[in-house]
Amino acid sequence: IKVKIPFGNKYLDAIFSVPEKKSTYGVILTHGAGGDMNFPHLVSLSAYLASHGVLCLRFTCKGLNIVYRTKAFKAVVEYLKLSDDYKLSGVFLAGRSMGSRAAASVIRHLSQEDDDDFIQGLICLSYPLHRPKLQSKLRDEDLLFIGCPVLFVSGSADEMCEKQLLEGVASKMKAPKKIHWIDKANHGMAVKGRTTDDVMEEINAQVFSWLRENIELEHK
């Protein structure tokens, strides 16, 4: 279902992937610095989650400014929170590359502003922890302040997220966290000798099983 989400004086294009049964939880998903919400990985994940009973809202926000992207993500969270069509108990924020940085930033800002637990967790696909070959400057400031559960899905050969560095940051995080490494995958999740669909199946299954664990924990 295509929707337009108000953002300042314009609108963000977004698409709902709706499960057959009413969903209690949703995932908001956005893309990296290039591309848009129709990036194949996002389309694949949205369809997978909806077919397993999780509502997914993916949106496009062009722009390479992280502050701007964060504001847009926040507008989408507010939109879904106030939606009468989909009354959700909570959402997980998810993004690919720069989109996951924006998601982390939104969670940090919202946790400082209000205490409600609408946001249940963060899913980072190919989190860009540093620029290629610039390992000395880590983009970890938001991650260290987040309290909700976090899932990282990263390629072990990602040139923007060196394995030891992400593991080091994760060890300092106070949030419950999990890292799933896609063996030999680069930042774009390409792996020599494996098809895109095959890699996506692994990612989608990981995301869903982590979501299920965290939703079950909420209800125990």
C-alpha positions as CSV (number, residue, x, y, z in Angstrom):
1,I,0.0,0.0,0.0
2,K,1.6,3.3,-1.1
3,V,1.4,6.2,1.2
4,K,2.7,9.8,1.4
5,I,4.0,10.8,4.9
6,P,4.0,14.5,5.8
7,F,7.5,15.8,6.5
8,G,7.8,19.6,7.0
9,N,6.3,21.2,3.9
10,K,6.7,18.1,1.7
11,Y,6.0,14.4,1.7
12,L,8.0,11.2,1.9
13,D,7.1,8.3,-0.3
14,A,6.5,5.1,1.6
15,I,5.1,1.6,1.1
16,F,3.3,-0.6,3.7
17,S,3.8,-4.4,3.4
18,V,0.8,-5.7,5.3
19,P,0.6,-9.2,6.7
20,E,-2.7,-11.2,6.3
21,K,-3.4,-11.2,10.0
22,K,-3.4,-8.0,12.1
23,S,0.1,-7.3,13.3
24,T,0.9,-6.1,16.8
25,Y,4.4,-5.1,15.9
26,G,6.0,-3.3,12.9
27,V,9.3,-2.6,11.3
28,I,10.2,0.8,9.8
29,L,12.9,0.4,7.1
30,T,14.9,2.8,5.1
31,H,17.8,2.7,2.6
32,G,21.4,3.8,2.5
33,A,23.1,6.9,1.0
34,G,22.3,5.8,-2.5
35,G,19.1,4.2,-3.8
36,D,15.6,4.4,-2.3
37,M,13.0,2.2,-0.7
38,N,12.9,-0.1,-3.7
39,F,16.5,-1.2,-3.1
40,P,16.2,-5.0,-3.7
41,H,17.4,-5.9,-0.1
42,L,14.7,-3.8,1.4
43,V,12.0,-5.1,-0.9
44,S,13.0,-8.7,-0.1
45,L,13.1,-8.1,3.7
46,S,9.7,-6.3,3.7
47,A,8.0,-9.1,1.8
48,Y,9.6,-11.7,4.1
49,L,8.5,-10.0,7.3
50,A,5.0,-9.4,6.0
51,S,4.6,-13.0,5.0
52,H,5.7,-14.0,8.6
53,G,3.2,-11.7,10.2
54,V,5.2,-8.5,10.8
55,L,4.0,-5.2,9.3
56,C,6.7,-3.4,7.4
57,L,6.8,0.3,6.4
58,R,9.6,1.3,4.2
59,F,10.3,4.8,3.0
60,T,12.5,6.9,0.8
61,C,14.4,9.9,2.0
62,K,17.0,11.3,-0.3
63,G,19.8,13.4,1.1
64,L,23.3,12.7,2.4
65,N,22.9,14.8,5.5
66,I,22.5,12.6,8.6
67,V,20.6,15.3,10.6
68,Y,18.1,15.6,7.7
69,R,17.7,11.8,7.4
70,T,17.2,11.5,11.2
71,K,14.4,14.1,11.1
72,A,12.7,12.3,8.3
73,F,12.9,9.0,10.1
74,K,11.4,10.6,13.2
75,A,8.5,11.9,11.1
76,V,7.8,8.4,9.9
77,V,7.9,7.0,13.5
78,E,5.4,9.7,14.6
79,Y,3.2,9.0,11.6
80,L,3.0,5.2,12.4
81,K,2.5,5.9,16.1
82,L,-0.5,8.0,15.4
83,S,-1.9,5.8,12.6
84,D,-5.5,4.7,13.1
85,D,-5.2,2.0,10.4
86,Y,-2.4,0.1,12.1
87,K,-2.6,0.3,15.9
88,L,0.7,-1.2,16.8
89,S,2.1,-2.0,20.3
90,G,5.6,-1.2,19.2
91,V,8.0,-0.8,16.3
92,F,11.6,-1.8,15.5
93,L,13.6,0.8,13.5
94,A,15.7,-0.7,10.7
95,G,18.0,0.7,8.1
96,R,20.7,-0.2,5.6
97,S,24.0,1.6,5.9
98,M,23.4,5.3,6.4
99,G,19.7,4.5,7.0
100,S,20.8,2.5,10.1
101,R,22.8,5.5,11.4
102,A,19.7,7.6,11.0
103,A,17.6,4.9,12.9
104,A,20.2,4.8,15.7
105,S,20.1,8.6,16.0
106,V,16.3,8.7,16.2
107,I,16.3,6.1,19.0
108,R,18.9,8.1,20.9
109,H,16.9,11.4,20.5
110,L,13.5,9.9,21.3
111,S,14.8,8.1,24.4
112,Q,16.0,11.4,25.8
113,E,12.6,13.0,25.0
114,D,10.0,10.5,26.1
115,D,9.9,7.3,28.1
116,D,7.2,5.4,26.3
117,D,8.3,2.1,24.9
118,F,6.9,2.4,21.4
119,I,10.4,1.8,20.0
120,Q,11.3,-1.8,20.8
121,G,14.7,-2.2,19.0
122,L,17.1,-1.3,16.3
123,I,18.2,-3.4,13.2
124,C,21.4,-2.3,11.5
125,L,22.1,-3.8,8.1
126,S,25.7,-2.9,7.0
127,Y,26.1,-0.3,9.7
128,P,28.8,2.2,8.4
129,L,31.0,2.3,11.4
130,H,33.7,4.2,9.7
131,R,34.6,5.5,6.2
132,P,36.6,3.1,4.1
133,K,40.3,3.2,5.3
134,L,39.4,5.7,8.0
135,Q,39.2,3.4,11.0
136,S,40.3,6.0,13.5
137,K,37.0,7.9,13.4
138,L,34.2,5.7,14.5
139,R,30.5,6.6,14.2
140,D,29.6,4.9,17.5
141,E,28.3,7.9,19.5
142,D,24.6,7.0,19.1
143,L,25.1,3.3,19.6
144,L,26.7,3.8,23.0
145,F,23.6,5.7,24.3
146,I,20.9,3.3,23.1
147,G,19.2,1.1,25.7
148,C,16.9,-1.1,23.5
149,P,18.0,-4.3,21.9
150,V,20.2,-4.0,18.8
151,L,20.8,-6.4,15.9
152,F,23.8,-5.9,13.5
153,V,23.9,-7.8,10.3
154,S,27.2,-7.0,8.6
155,G,29.5,-8.6,6.1
156,S,32.8,-9.9,7.5
157,A,34.6,-8.2,4.5
158,D,32.7,-4.8,4.8
159,E,35.2,-2.0,4.1
160,M,33.1,0.4,6.2
161,C,32.7,-1.8,9.3
162,E,35.8,-3.7,10.3
163,K,34.9,-6.8,12.3
164,Q,37.1,-6.2,15.3
165,L,36.0,-2.6,15.5
166,L,32.3,-3.4,15.6
167,E,32.9,-6.1,18.1
168,G,34.8,-3.6,20.2
169,V,32.0,-1.1,20.1
170,A,29.4,-3.8,20.8
171,S,31.3,-4.8,24.0
172,K,31.0,-1.2,25.2
173,M,27.3,-0.9,24.5
174,K,24.9,-1.1,27.4
175,A,22.0,-2.4,25.2
176,P,21.4,-6.1,24.6
177,K,23.0,-6.7,21.2
178,K,23.7,-9.4,18.7
179,I,26.0,-9.4,15.6
180,H,25.4,-11.7,12.7
181,W,28.3,-11.8,10.3
182,I,27.6,-12.7,6.7
183,D,30.8,-14.5,5.8
184,K,32.9,-12.8,3.1
185,A,30.2,-10.2,2.3
186,N,31.2,-6.6,1.4
187,H,29.3,-3.5,2.3
188,G,26.7,-4.1,-0.4
189,M,26.3,-7.7,1.0
190,A,27.7,-9.3,-2.2
191,V,29.6,-12.6,-1.6
192,K,31.6,-14.2,-4.4
193,G,30.0,-17.5,-5.3
194,R,26.6,-16.8,-3.7
195,T,23.5,-15.4,-5.3
196,T,21.9,-12.2,-4.0
197,D,18.8,-14.2,-3.2
198,D,20.8,-16.7,-1.2
199,V,22.4,-14.0,0.9
200,M,19.1,-12.2,1.4
201,E,17.5,-15.5,2.6
202,E,20.2,-15.6,5.3
203,I,19.7,-12.0,6.3
204,N,15.9,-12.1,6.3
205,A,15.8,-15.3,8.4
206,Q,18.3,-13.7,10.9
207,V,16.2,-10.5,11.2
208,F,13.0,-12.4,11.7
209,S,14.3,-14.8,14.3
210,W,15.8,-11.9,16.3
211,L,12.5,-10.0,16.1
212,R,10.6,-13.0,17.3
213,E,13.0,-13.5,20.2
214,N,12.6,-9.9,21.2
215,I,8.8,-9.8,20.9
216,E,8.5,-13.0,22.9
217,L,10.8,-11.5,25.6
218,E,8.4,-8.6,25.9
219,H,5.5,-10.9,26.6
220,K,7.1,-13.3,29.0
